[in-house]
Structure formats: C-alpha cells, structure tokens
Amino acid sequence: MYYILGSTGTVPAFFILLTLILGSVVLVSLVLTRFRQSLLVGYFLCGLALANSGILHWAGADSSEMIHALSEIGVILLLFTLGIEFSVSELKNLRRPAFLGGGIQVVLCTLAGTTIAAMMGLPLRHAIVVGFAIALSSTAVSLKSFQDLGQPDSPQGRVALGIALFQDLAVILFMVLLPVILNTGSNPMVSLSLALLKGAAFCVGAVLLSRYGIPQMMGAVAVTRSRELFTVTVVGLCAAVAVVSGLLGLSPALGAFAAGVVVSGSIYSHRVLAEILPLKDLFLTLFFVSIGLLIDLDSVIEHWKLIACGTVLIIVIKGFIVAFAARMSGLRLGDWLVTAAALSSTGEFSIVLLNRASELDALTPVVEQVLLVCTAVTMGLVPPLMKFSIGIAKKLRSKSGCSTGTRSDRTLGVAGKMDDLSDHIIICGYGPVGRALHENLRKSNIDVVVIEMNPQTVKKLLSEGNLCIFADAGQEIALHMARIEHARAIAYTFPYKEVVLAALPAIRHMNPSILVFARTKFSREADELQRAGVNHVLLDEKETGRAMVRSVMNCYPTTIDDGIKHPV
C-alpha cells in the first residue's frame, strides 16, 4: 500500500506509519522526561492520539491490517527477548517463589477474575479466559522497573521474577488448551487430544532444536565472527519458530517466546542478550504504541466507567493476592508490598491471549477494548506504584525493626548474570596470554570471569566449571553480565586498541575505580591507550625486547656483582 506525495513520488504506508509513531514518541518522551513522569502511559496515549486524531487517515496509513501487523511484530519481538531472559536453572533456584507463590497467585487471580467476569454476564468459558488473562503480569515492565530503581537482585525483585516465570509456564499450557476451553471443536475429547498433540509436537520440536539444530547453526555462524550475520540469524530463528507456532494453531508470539527459551539454554545466550537487549526498550515502545493504535476512542468514552472500575479492581484485588503469594514465598514485612506493586498489572501475554480469544470469537469487541485499555493503564501504573510502595515498605520495616530479605539464603538472580560475584578479575580473550593469566589467578584462588568469542573455547571452559561468557568484550551489556560493577580489574589480553577504546567509557561509567589492563603492539598505540585512561598498558615490542635480551645474554656466563649481566 502506498501513499502518493504530490505528483512526483510515493512512500510506503507502513513507513509513514512507523515514522509518525517514532516521531511522536520522541516528542512525548521529551515532555514526560522533563516532568519525570512514566513513559509507558505516554506511549499508550501517543498511539491513542495517532489512531483517533485523523492524522493516519490523512497520511494514508490507517489500514487496520497494517496496524494489527505492527502490533503483532511488536509483541513477537518483545516476547522473544523475554524468552531469552527465561532460564530453567533460574527456575530451579526460584522453586519456592515460582511454584508456591506463582501457583497461589495464578490460581487465586484466575478464580477472582473468572468470578467477576461471570457476574458481569460473560459465559463461563469466556469468563475463564478473561480471568486467566487478568492473572498474567507484565514481566518486561516489572523487571525494567526493578532495574531502573536499582533493585534487580533484591529479595522482592527475585520473588517477582519467580512468580513471573511460573506465569510464563502456565500461559504456554493455557494457550494449548484454549480451543478446548472455548469448545471450538465438535467433540471435546477430540479437541483435547488434538490440542495436546499439537502442544507436545511443538515442545518436542523445541527440545530437538535446542540440542541438534540451534547449537550447530549458531556455532557455524559464531565461527565467522560476523556480528551482522549473528544478529540476522537470531532474528531469523525468532521469525521461523513464530511461523511454525502459528501454523500449528498456536500464537506466533508464543512461538517467539519459545524460540527465546531455546536460545537461552545454549552457550550463545549471553551473546544473543548482548545483541538483542539494547533493542528491548524499542520493542516495548512499539508494543505500547500499538495497543493505543488498536483502541477506539469512542468505545473508551462510552465505557469509561467500566474501564475505570476494571483498572481499580485489577490493581487492588490482584495486588492483595500477589502480596499474599509473596508473603508465602518468604518475603518479610514490607518487601511483599513492592512485589505486589510490580505484578499488580496485566501484561504482554494478556494481550496475546485476548487476541487469540478474539480470533476464536470468544470476546465481543467491547470486552476486548475494555481489557486492552485496562492492560495498558495498569502496566503504565506499575513504575509509580513501585516507587510509592518502596517508601511505605521502608517505613514499615523501620517501625517493626525488621531488616529486608527473605528467609532463605539461596542465591536468586536474573538469568545471564554471575550472582554474588565480587572483587574478581574479568579476562577478555582466552588466547595464550589470557590462558596463562587465568591459570595463575586460579592458583591464587582469585575469582575470574572470562569473556570469549570462540565457541569451542567457551564450551571447554564451561565444561571445566569456569565462569565464561560468549560475548563481545566491547559491549556494555556483556560487561554488565560479568558484574563489572563489582570487579577489581579487567584485562584485555588481545592487542586490539579499538575494542578497549570503545569499551572504556562504559567501563569507567559502571565502575570508576576498576583497574584496566591492555595489550598493544606499538608504542604509539600504548600512548593513546594511556591517555584514554587505561591503567596499565603492556607493549608487545617492549616485552619482546626484554625477553630477547634475557635469552641472548643467558648464552654467556655472567657475574652479578653490580646486579647487571656482563659477558666474561
């Protein structure tokens, strides 16, 4: 579809739509940032304004198919990044908050949501779908809010992560069973068998890919050392699994999430995170704007009371249930309040579930519109609610004399990070120099994290029980995964000044006191590195010269009266 500009040229309508979205987002963000307000609500309002102001119609970009396509792309890419951050090992560490807290939260929220929806006149089957959609929270918004508040590894953040992981598992099963719940088939038993067969086939395929397809393909791409090819491969994998999921009658967004989970279990997960996560905020922005584009303002005005009541009920009832689940998970006084605020909204999977239910004719347009608006508003309220709850939690703890924390000393952190590691050394590159340095540090019982781009080397180090990340040592996210904020020193053991100079600003920003070591071949490069702020530069020419002098002089007997070797 094209929109004609004047009499001389044409511009694709999709490009016009994307330009309007990104341009308006920048303007809205500048205003909201100046007044220190949440950007998420602003993104939603931005989409709402574009959809209902007539500007899309004027620009020829008001196609409903195109808007739905953009919405689908946004949620697919967002859920792919969430899948990459999903960790089976993390789920094991978070057993209590995930299975106990998450189970309590999902069951109670589903029951409450189903009851309210049924009381409002929805058929029971449809009410169950609405109730489960309300039980799901926004993992992306809650985790981002914890990071923005400097509490990603706090007890309340870890419990929120555990409950969110359980929700991710529960929604996969629910999406598989959705056609059976809605009784879209003629025979319930046949529908159930077919749904379970599709789900089993998809899961088996994902497991096989994680073992026999993806690692080999990613390994072949990694050997090329091409960053562009690696990124294209990752995005292509996401799209391929999403398409297969759609062909099986499941949601493409669910397939994208599964693709991320498959990648997260490989040694390449850190590299994928480093390449994809910088775009996560963009995906989240597109997601929120696309929700606003789908909203009919006339419907909102007509049913604003219902929307307001729904928003309040979701925040209050779900907040109480999450607080109870967090308390049962082991959080002490006050901390459960922060977790409740983080998970009190509906989320990304709620949108996916509602879209799928609408395709199966389970929701009327009015119900879908109301739930979409409630989802966007509750997600936007999460950051201010968390800030407010943190202050209340501090007051509660100060009055009771309780310290923060959980009853368990188990390490619970975000996937992809070296939890509780501090005062360690980061070695970038594992050639002969890096290997020698690692061996000596290990003999001295000094903790080390290696960042390496050779997949075979990474596999070997991991199999030996070493901490190793497959990533580019010049990327800020890779350094963050290696916990550079808590490291004593970082050593670039390869003689490429460009990588060091590119990473140095981020290194100093994250840890101003860290010692930086680098190698170079030429003296002019050594001077440049020292001026840039590298603490210790090892010059290959100089070190090789010293070694050569020592080796040649050792050919002769020497005297050491004056401490200098002399030939006799």
Coordinates of C-alpha atoms in Angstrom, one line a residue:
M1 CA 0.0 0.0 0.0
Y2 CA 1.4 3.4 -1.0
Y3 CA 0.5 7.0 -0.3
I4 CA 1.1 9.4 -3.1
L5 CA 3.1 12.5 -2.2
G6 CA 2.3 15.4 -4.5
S7 CA 2.7 14.4 -8.2
T8 CA 6.3 13.1 -8.2
G9 CA 6.8 10.3 -5.7
T10 CA 5.3 7.7 -3.4
V11 CA 6.1 6.5 0.1
P12 CA 5.1 3.1 1.6
A13 CA 2.3 3.5 4.0
F14 CA 4.0 1.3 6.6
F15 CA 7.0 3.5 6.5
I16 CA 4.7 6.6 7.1
L17 CA 3.1 4.8 10.0
L18 CA 6.4 3.9 11.5
T19 CA 7.7 7.5 11.1
L20 CA 4.7 9.0 12.7
I21 CA 5.0 6.6 15.6
L22 CA 8.7 7.2 16.3
G23 CA 8.5 10.9 15.8
S24 CA 5.5 11.3 18.2
V25 CA 7.2 9.0 20.7
V26 CA 10.3 11.2 20.8
L27 CA 8.2 14.4 21.4
V28 CA 6.1 12.7 24.1
S29 CA 9.1 11.3 25.8
L30 CA 10.9 14.6 26.0
V31 CA 7.8 16.2 27.6
L32 CA 7.3 13.3 30.1
T33 CA 11.0 13.1 30.9
R34 CA 11.1 16.8 31.7
F35 CA 8.2 16.3 34.3
R36 CA 9.7 13.0 35.4
Q37 CA 6.6 11.0 34.5
S38 CA 6.2 7.4 33.4
L39 CA 7.0 7.0 29.7
L40 CA 4.8 3.9 29.3
V41 CA 1.5 5.7 29.7
G42 CA 2.8 8.3 27.3
Y43 CA 3.5 5.7 24.7
F44 CA 0.0 4.4 25.0
L45 CA -1.5 7.9 24.8
C46 CA 0.7 8.5 21.8
G47 CA -0.8 5.6 19.9
L48 CA -4.3 6.5 21.1
A49 CA -3.9 10.1 19.7
L50 CA -2.5 8.9 16.4
A51 CA -5.3 6.4 15.9
N52 CA -8.1 8.8 16.8
S53 CA -6.8 12.2 15.6
G54 CA -7.3 11.6 11.9
I55 CA -3.6 12.0 11.1
L56 CA -3.2 8.4 10.0
H57 CA -6.2 8.7 7.6
W58 CA -4.7 12.0 6.2
A59 CA -1.3 10.3 5.7
G60 CA -2.9 7.2 4.2
A61 CA -1.6 4.9 7.0
D62 CA -4.9 4.0 8.7
S63 CA -5.1 0.4 7.4
S64 CA -6.4 -1.8 10.2
E65 CA -4.4 -4.8 8.8
M66 CA -1.2 -2.8 8.9
I67 CA -1.8 -1.6 12.4
H68 CA -2.5 -5.2 13.6
A69 CA 0.6 -6.3 11.8
L70 CA 2.7 -3.7 13.6
S71 CA 1.1 -4.8 16.9
E72 CA 1.9 -8.4 16.2
I73 CA 5.5 -7.6 15.3
G74 CA 5.9 -5.6 18.5
V75 CA 4.6 -8.3 20.8
I76 CA 6.5 -11.0 18.9
L77 CA 9.9 -9.3 19.3
L78 CA 9.2 -8.3 22.9
L79 CA 8.3 -11.9 23.9
F80 CA 11.4 -13.2 22.1
T81 CA 13.5 -11.0 24.4
L82 CA 11.6 -12.2 27.4
G83 CA 12.2 -15.8 26.3
I84 CA 15.9 -15.2 26.1
E85 CA 15.9 -14.0 29.7
F86 CA 14.0 -17.1 30.8
S87 CA 16.3 -19.6 32.5
V88 CA 15.5 -23.1 33.5
S89 CA 18.4 -23.0 36.0
E90 CA 16.9 -19.8 37.4
L91 CA 13.6 -21.5 37.8
K92 CA 15.3 -24.2 39.9
N93 CA 16.8 -21.6 42.1
L94 CA 13.5 -19.9 42.4
R95 CA 11.5 -23.0 43.3
R96 CA 9.6 -21.6 46.3
P97 CA 8.5 -18.2 44.9
A98 CA 7.9 -19.8 41.4
F99 CA 5.8 -22.9 42.3
L100 CA 4.4 -21.9 45.6
G101 CA 4.0 -18.1 45.2
G102 CA 3.3 -18.4 41.4
G103 CA 0.8 -21.2 41.9
I104 CA -1.1 -19.3 44.6
Q105 CA -1.1 -16.1 42.6
V106 CA -2.3 -17.6 39.2
V107 CA -5.0 -19.8 40.8
L108 CA -6.5 -17.1 43.1
C109 CA -6.3 -14.4 40.4
T110 CA -7.9 -16.6 37.8
L111 CA -10.7 -17.5 40.2
A112 CA -11.3 -13.9 41.2
G113 CA -11.2 -12.7 37.6
T114 CA -13.5 -15.5 36.4
T115 CA -16.0 -14.8 39.2
I116 CA -16.1 -11.0 38.4
A117 CA -16.4 -11.7 34.6
A118 CA -19.2 -14.2 35.1
M119 CA -21.1 -11.8 37.4
M120 CA -20.9 -9.3 34.5
G121 CA -22.7 -11.7 32.2
L122 CA -20.0 -13.4 30.3
P123 CA -20.4 -17.2 29.7
L124 CA -18.4 -19.3 32.0
R125 CA -15.9 -20.5 29.3
H126 CA -15.3 -16.9 28.2
A127 CA -15.0 -15.7 31.8
I128 CA -12.3 -18.3 32.5
V129 CA -10.3 -16.8 29.6
V130 CA -10.7 -13.3 30.9
G131 CA -9.8 -14.5 34.5
F132 CA -6.6 -16.1 33.3
A133 CA -5.7 -13.1 31.2
I134 CA -6.1 -10.9 34.3
A135 CA -3.8 -13.3 36.3
L136 CA -0.9 -12.6 34.0
S137 CA 1.5 -9.8 34.8
S138 CA 4.0 -7.8 32.7
T139 CA 7.4 -9.3 33.1
A140 CA 9.0 -6.7 30.9
V141 CA 7.7 -3.7 32.8
S142 CA 8.2 -5.2 36.3
L143 CA 11.8 -6.2 35.6
K144 CA 12.6 -2.9 33.9
S145 CA 11.2 -1.0 36.9
F146 CA 13.3 -3.0 39.3
Q147 CA 16.4 -2.2 37.2
D148 CA 15.5 1.5 37.0
L149 CA 15.1 1.5 40.8
G150 CA 18.5 -0.2 41.3
Q151 CA 16.9 -3.4 42.8
P152 CA 17.1 -6.1 40.2
D153 CA 18.7 -8.6 42.6
S154 CA 16.7 -7.5 45.7
P155 CA 14.6 -10.2 47.5
Q156 CA 11.4 -8.6 46.3
G157 CA 12.8 -8.5 42.8
R158 CA 13.8 -12.1 42.9
V159 CA 10.4 -13.2 44.2
A160 CA 8.7 -11.2 41.5
L161 CA 10.9 -12.9 38.9
G162 CA 9.9 -16.3 40.3
I163 CA 6.2 -15.6 40.1
A164 CA 6.6 -14.2 36.6
L165 CA 8.5 -17.4 35.5
F166 CA 5.6 -19.5 36.7
Q167 CA 3.1 -17.3 34.8
D168 CA 5.2 -17.8 31.6
L169 CA 5.0 -21.6 32.0
A170 CA 1.3 -21.5 32.8
V171 CA 0.4 -19.4 29.8
I172 CA 2.0 -22.0 27.4
L173 CA -0.3 -24.7 28.7
F174 CA -3.3 -22.5 28.7
M175 CA -2.7 -21.4 25.1
V176 CA -2.5 -25.0 24.0
L177 CA -5.8 -25.8 25.8
L178 CA -7.6 -22.6 24.8
P179 CA -9.6 -24.1 21.8
V180 CA -10.7 -26.9 24.2
I181 CA -11.8 -24.5 26.9
L182 CA -13.8 -22.5 24.4
N183 CA -15.2 -25.7 22.9
T184 CA -14.4 -24.7 19.3
G185 CA -14.5 -28.3 18.1
S186 CA -17.4 -30.6 17.7
N187 CA -16.1 -33.3 20.0
P188 CA -14.4 -32.2 23.3
M189 CA -12.3 -35.3 23.6
V190 CA -11.1 -35.0 20.0
S191 CA -10.3 -31.3 20.5
L192 CA -8.4 -32.0 23.7
S193 CA -6.4 -34.8 22.1
L194 CA -5.6 -32.6 19.1
A195 CA -4.6 -29.7 21.3
L196 CA -2.3 -31.8 23.5
L197 CA -0.8 -33.4 20.4
K198 CA 0.0 -30.0 18.9
G199 CA 1.4 -28.8 22.1
A200 CA 3.5 -32.0 22.6
A201 CA 4.7 -31.8 19.0
F202 CA 5.7 -28.1 19.5
C203 CA 7.6 -28.9 22.8
V204 CA 9.3 -31.9 21.3
G205 CA 10.4 -29.9 18.3
A206 CA 11.7 -27.1 20.6
V207 CA 13.7 -29.6 22.6
L208 CA 15.2 -31.2 19.5
L209 CA 16.1 -27.8 18.1
S210 CA 17.8 -26.8 21.3
R211 CA 20.0 -29.9 21.1
Y212 CA 20.5 -30.8 17.5
G213 CA 19.6 -27.8 15.4
I214 CA 20.2 -24.4 17.0
P215 CA 23.6 -25.1 18.7
Q216 CA 25.1 -26.3 15.4
M217 CA 23.7 -23.5 13.4
M218 CA 24.8 -20.9 15.9
G219 CA 28.2 -22.5 16.2
A220 CA 28.7 -22.2 12.4
V221 CA 27.7 -18.6 12.5
A222 CA 29.8 -17.8 15.5
V223 CA 32.9 -19.1 13.8
T224 CA 32.5 -16.4 11.1
R225 CA 32.9 -13.7 13.8
S226 CA 30.4 -11.7 11.8
R227 CA 28.2 -9.6 14.2
E228 CA 25.7 -8.8 11.4
L229 CA 25.3 -12.5 10.4
F230 CA 24.8 -13.5 14.1
T231 CA 22.1 -10.9 14.6
V232 CA 20.3 -11.8 11.4
T233 CA 20.4 -15.5 12.4
V234 CA 18.9 -14.7 15.8
V235 CA 16.1 -12.7 14.3
G236 CA 15.5 -15.3 11.6
L237 CA 15.3 -18.0 14.2
C238 CA 12.6 -16.0 16.1
A239 CA 10.6 -15.5 12.9
A240 CA 10.8 -19.1 11.9
V241 CA 9.7 -20.6 15.2
A242 CA 6.9 -18.0 15.4
V243 CA 5.6 -19.0 11.9
V244 CA 5.7 -22.7 12.9
S245 CA 3.8 -21.9 16.1
G246 CA 1.1 -20.1 14.1
L247 CA 0.8 -23.0 11.6
L248 CA 0.1 -25.3 14.5
G249 CA -2.8 -23.2 15.6
L250 CA -0.8 -21.6 18.5
S251 CA 0.1 -17.9 18.8
P252 CA 3.1 -16.7 16.8
A253 CA 4.0 -14.6 19.8
L254 CA 4.1 -17.8 21.9
G255 CA 6.4 -19.3 19.3
A256 CA 8.7 -16.3 19.6
F257 CA 8.8 -16.8 23.3
A258 CA 9.7 -20.5 22.9
A259 CA 12.4 -19.5 20.4
G260 CA 13.9 -17.2 23.0
V261 CA 13.8 -20.0 25.7
V262 CA 15.5 -22.4 23.3
V263 CA 18.3 -19.9 22.8
S264 CA 18.6 -19.1 26.5
G265 CA 19.7 -22.7 27.2
S266 CA 22.7 -22.5 24.9
I267 CA 26.2 -21.1 25.4
Y268 CA 25.3 -18.4 23.0
S269 CA 22.6 -16.9 25.3
H270 CA 24.9 -14.1 26.6
R271 CA 25.9 -13.1 23.1
V272 CA 22.3 -13.0 22.0
L273 CA 21.3 -11.0 25.0
A274 CA 24.1 -8.5 24.3
E275 CA 22.9 -8.1 20.7
I276 CA 19.1 -8.1 21.3
L277 CA 18.5 -6.5 24.7
P278 CA 19.6 -3.0 23.6
L279 CA 16.5 -3.1 21.3
K280 CA 14.2 -4.4 24.1
D281 CA 13.1 -0.8 25.0
L282 CA 12.3 -0.2 21.4
F283 CA 10.1 -3.3 21.3
L284 CA 8.4 -2.3 24.5
T285 CA 7.7 1.1 23.0
L286 CA 6.2 -0.3 19.8
F287 CA 4.1 -2.7 21.9
F288 CA 2.6 0.1 24.0
V289 CA 2.0 2.4 21.0
S290 CA 0.4 -0.4 19.0
I291 CA -2.0 -1.1 21.9
G292 CA -3.0 2.6 21.7
L293 CA -3.4 2.3 17.9
L294 CA -5.9 -0.6 18.5
I295 CA -8.1 1.5 20.8
D296 CA -11.4 3.0 19.6
L297 CA -11.7 6.3 21.5
D298 CA -15.5 6.4 21.1
S299 CA -15.7 3.0 22.8
V300 CA -13.5 4.2 25.6
I301 CA -15.6 7.3 26.2
E302 CA -18.8 5.2 26.1
H303 CA -17.5 2.7 28.6
W304 CA -15.1 4.8 30.7
K305 CA -16.8 3.9 33.9
L306 CA -16.4 0.2 33.2
I307 CA -12.7 0.8 32.3
A308 CA -12.1 2.8 35.5
C309 CA -13.7 0.1 37.6
G310 CA -11.8 -2.7 35.8
T311 CA -8.5 -0.9 36.3
V312 CA -9.1 -0.3 40.0
L313 CA -10.3 -3.9 40.6
I314 CA -7.2 -5.4 38.8
I315 CA -4.8 -3.2 40.8
V316 CA -6.4 -3.8 44.1
I317 CA -7.6 -7.4 44.0
K318 CA -4.5 -8.6 42.2
G319 CA -2.3 -6.6 44.4
F320 CA -3.7 -8.2 47.5
I321 CA -3.3 -11.7 46.0
V322 CA 0.3 -11.1 44.9
A323 CA 1.1 -9.7 48.3
F324 CA -0.2 -12.8 49.9
A325 CA 1.7 -15.0 47.5
A326 CA 4.9 -13.1 48.0
R327 CA 4.4 -13.4 51.8
M328 CA 4.0 -17.1 51.5
S329 CA 7.2 -17.2 49.3
G330 CA 9.2 -16.0 52.3
L331 CA 9.4 -12.2 51.9
R332 CA 9.4 -10.3 55.2
L333 CA 7.4 -7.3 56.3
G334 CA 7.1 -4.6 53.7
D335 CA 9.0 -6.3 50.9
W336 CA 5.9 -8.2 49.7
L337 CA 4.3 -4.7 49.1
V338 CA 6.9 -3.9 46.4
T339 CA 6.4 -7.3 44.7
A340 CA 2.7 -6.7 44.8
A341 CA 3.1 -3.3 43.1
A342 CA 5.4 -4.8 40.4
L343 CA 3.0 -7.6 39.5
S344 CA -0.4 -5.9 40.0
S345 CA -0.9 -5.2 36.3
T346 CA -1.9 -7.4 33.4
G347 CA 0.7 -7.9 30.8
E348 CA 2.1 -8.8 27.4
F349 CA 0.7 -12.4 27.5
S350 CA -2.6 -11.0 28.4
I351 CA -2.7 -9.2 25.1
V352 CA -1.6 -12.3 23.3
L353 CA -4.3 -14.3 25.0
L354 CA -7.0 -11.8 24.3
N355 CA -6.0 -11.6 20.6
R356 CA -6.2 -15.4 20.3
A357 CA -9.5 -15.5 22.1
S358 CA -10.9 -12.8 19.7
E359 CA -9.8 -14.9 16.8
L360 CA -11.9 -17.8 18.2
D361 CA -14.9 -15.4 18.7
A362 CA -14.7 -15.7 22.5
L363 CA -14.8 -12.0 23.2
T364 CA -17.0 -9.2 21.9
P365 CA -15.3 -6.0 20.6
V366 CA -16.5 -4.1 23.6
V367 CA -15.0 -6.6 26.1
E368 CA -11.7 -6.7 24.1
Q369 CA -11.5 -2.9 24.0
V370 CA -12.1 -2.6 27.8
L371 CA -9.5 -5.2 28.6
L372 CA -6.9 -3.7 26.2
V373 CA -7.3 -0.3 27.9
C374 CA -7.2 -1.8 31.4
T375 CA -4.0 -3.6 30.4
A376 CA -2.3 -0.5 29.1
V377 CA -3.2 1.6 32.0
T378 CA -2.3 -0.9 34.7
M379 CA 1.1 -1.6 33.0
G380 CA 1.7 2.2 32.9
L381 CA 0.9 2.5 36.6
V382 CA 3.5 -0.1 37.7
P383 CA 6.5 2.2 37.9
P384 CA 4.8 4.9 40.1
L385 CA 3.2 2.3 42.3
M386 CA 6.6 0.6 42.8
K387 CA 8.2 3.9 43.8
F388 CA 5.3 4.6 46.2
S389 CA 5.4 1.1 47.7
I390 CA 9.2 1.2 48.3
G391 CA 8.7 4.2 50.6
I392 CA 5.9 2.5 52.5
A393 CA 8.0 -0.7 52.8
K394 CA 10.9 1.3 54.4
K395 CA 8.5 2.9 56.9
L396 CA 7.0 -0.5 57.8
R397 CA 10.4 -2.1 58.3
S398 CA 11.7 0.9 60.4
K399 CA 8.7 0.7 62.7
S400 CA 8.9 -3.0 63.2
G401 CA 12.7 -3.1 63.3
C402 CA 12.8 -5.8 60.6
S403 CA 15.6 -6.0 58.1
T404 CA 15.0 -6.7 54.4
G405 CA 15.5 -10.1 52.9
T406 CA 14.0 -13.5 52.6
R407 CA 14.1 -16.4 54.9
S408 CA 16.2 -18.3 52.5
D409 CA 19.9 -17.7 51.8
R410 CA 19.5 -19.2 48.4
T411 CA 21.1 -17.1 45.6
L412 CA 18.3 -15.9 43.3
G413 CA 19.2 -13.6 40.5
V414 CA 18.3 -12.6 36.9
A415 CA 19.4 -15.1 34.2
G416 CA 22.7 -14.4 32.5
K417 CA 24.5 -12.8 35.4
M418 CA 27.2 -14.1 37.7
D419 CA 25.3 -13.8 41.0
D420 CA 27.1 -12.7 44.2
L421 CA 30.5 -12.4 42.4
S422 CA 32.7 -9.5 43.6
D423 CA 36.3 -8.4 43.8
H424 CA 37.0 -10.6 40.8
I425 CA 39.0 -10.3 37.6
I426 CA 37.5 -10.1 34.1
I427 CA 39.6 -11.6 31.4
C428 CA 38.7 -10.6 27.9
G429 CA 40.1 -13.0 25.3
Y430 CA 41.4 -16.5 26.0
G431 CA 44.5 -16.8 23.8
P432 CA 47.9 -17.8 25.2
V433 CA 48.1 -14.6 27.3
G434 CA 44.6 -15.0 28.7
R435 CA 45.1 -18.6 29.4
A436 CA 48.3 -18.0 31.3
L437 CA 46.7 -15.2 33.3
H438 CA 43.7 -17.4 34.1
E439 CA 45.8 -20.3 35.3
N440 CA 47.8 -18.1 37.7
L441 CA 44.8 -16.3 39.1
R442 CA 43.1 -19.7 39.6
K443 CA 46.1 -21.0 41.5
S444 CA 45.8 -17.9 43.8
N445 CA 42.1 -18.7 44.4
I446 CA 41.1 -15.4 42.7
D447 CA 37.6 -15.4 41.1
V448 CA 37.7 -14.9 37.3
V449 CA 35.1 -14.3 34.6
V450 CA 36.2 -14.9 31.0
I451 CA 34.6 -13.2 28.0
E452 CA 35.5 -15.0 24.8
M453 CA 34.2 -15.2 21.2
N454 CA 35.5 -18.7 20.3
P455 CA 32.5 -21.1 20.9
Q456 CA 34.8 -24.1 21.3
T457 CA 36.9 -22.4 24.0
V458 CA 33.7 -21.3 25.8
K459 CA 32.3 -24.8 25.8
K460 CA 35.6 -26.2 27.2
L461 CA 35.8 -23.6 29.9
L462 CA 32.2 -24.1 30.9
S463 CA 32.6 -27.9 31.0
E464 CA 35.6 -27.4 33.4
G465 CA 33.4 -25.4 35.7
N466 CA 34.8 -21.9 34.9
L467 CA 32.7 -18.8 34.6
C468 CA 32.7 -17.8 31.0
I469 CA 30.5 -15.6 28.7
F470 CA 30.2 -16.0 25.0
A471 CA 30.0 -12.3 24.0
D472 CA 31.8 -9.4 22.5
A473 CA 34.1 -7.9 25.2
G474 CA 33.5 -4.4 23.9
Q475 CA 29.7 -4.4 24.6
E476 CA 28.3 -2.8 27.7
I477 CA 25.8 -5.5 28.3
A478 CA 28.4 -8.2 28.2
L479 CA 30.5 -6.3 30.8
H480 CA 27.4 -5.9 32.9
M481 CA 26.7 -9.7 32.8
A482 CA 30.3 -10.2 34.0
R483 CA 29.4 -7.9 37.0
I484 CA 32.0 -5.3 36.2
E485 CA 30.4 -3.0 38.8
H486 CA 31.8 -5.3 41.5
A487 CA 35.1 -6.4 39.8
R488 CA 38.6 -5.3 40.8
A489 CA 40.2 -5.3 37.4
I490 CA 39.6 -6.1 33.7
A491 CA 42.3 -7.3 31.4
Y492 CA 42.1 -7.1 27.6
T493 CA 44.6 -9.9 26.6
F494 CA 44.4 -9.3 22.9
P495 CA 46.3 -6.4 21.2
Y496 CA 43.3 -4.5 19.6
K497 CA 43.1 -1.0 20.9
E498 CA 39.8 -0.3 19.1
V499 CA 37.9 -2.7 21.3
V500 CA 39.4 -1.2 24.5
L501 CA 38.9 2.4 23.5
A502 CA 35.3 1.7 22.5
A503 CA 34.5 -0.1 25.9
L504 CA 36.5 2.3 28.2
P505 CA 33.7 4.9 28.6
A506 CA 31.2 2.3 29.7
I507 CA 33.8 0.6 31.9
R508 CA 34.5 3.9 33.8
H509 CA 30.8 4.7 34.0
M510 CA 29.9 1.4 35.6
N511 CA 33.0 1.1 37.8
P512 CA 35.2 4.3 38.1
S513 CA 37.7 2.6 40.4
I514 CA 38.4 -0.5 38.4
L515 CA 41.9 -1.2 37.1
V516 CA 42.1 -1.6 33.3
F517 CA 44.9 -3.7 31.7
A518 CA 45.5 -3.7 27.9
R519 CA 48.0 -5.1 25.4
T520 CA 49.2 -3.3 22.2
K521 CA 51.9 -4.0 19.6
F522 CA 53.1 -0.5 19.0
S523 CA 54.3 2.3 21.2
R524 CA 52.1 5.0 19.6
E525 CA 49.1 2.9 20.5
A526 CA 50.3 2.5 24.0
D527 CA 50.4 6.3 24.5
E528 CA 46.9 6.6 23.1
L529 CA 45.6 4.0 25.5
Q530 CA 47.2 5.6 28.5
R531 CA 45.8 9.0 27.5
A532 CA 42.4 7.4 27.3
G533 CA 42.6 6.2 30.9
V534 CA 44.0 2.6 30.7
N535 CA 45.8 2.0 34.0
H536 CA 48.5 -0.5 32.7
V537 CA 49.5 -0.9 29.1
L538 CA 51.7 -3.9 28.1
L539 CA 53.7 -3.1 25.0
D540 CA 54.5 -6.2 23.0
E541 CA 57.6 -4.6 21.4
K542 CA 59.0 -3.7 24.8
E543 CA 58.2 -7.0 26.5
T544 CA 59.5 -9.0 23.5
G545 CA 62.7 -6.9 23.5
R546 CA 63.3 -7.6 27.2
A547 CA 62.7 -11.3 26.7
M548 CA 65.1 -11.3 23.7
V549 CA 67.8 -9.6 25.8
R550 CA 67.4 -12.1 28.6
S551 CA 67.5 -15.0 26.3
V552 CA 70.6 -13.9 24.3
M553 CA 72.5 -12.8 27.4
N554 CA 71.9 -16.2 29.0
C555 CA 74.2 -17.7 26.4
Y556 CA 77.2 -16.4 28.4
P557 CA 78.4 -17.0 32.0
T558 CA 77.7 -13.8 34.0
T559 CA 78.7 -12.1 37.1
I560 CA 76.2 -10.3 39.3
D561 CA 78.5 -8.0 41.4
D562 CA 76.7 -4.9 40.3
G563 CA 73.4 -6.6 39.5
I564 CA 73.9 -6.3 35.8
K565 CA 74.8 -9.2 33.5
H566 CA 78.2 -8.9 31.8
P567 CA 79.8 -11.3 29.4
V568 CA 83.2 -12.7 30.6

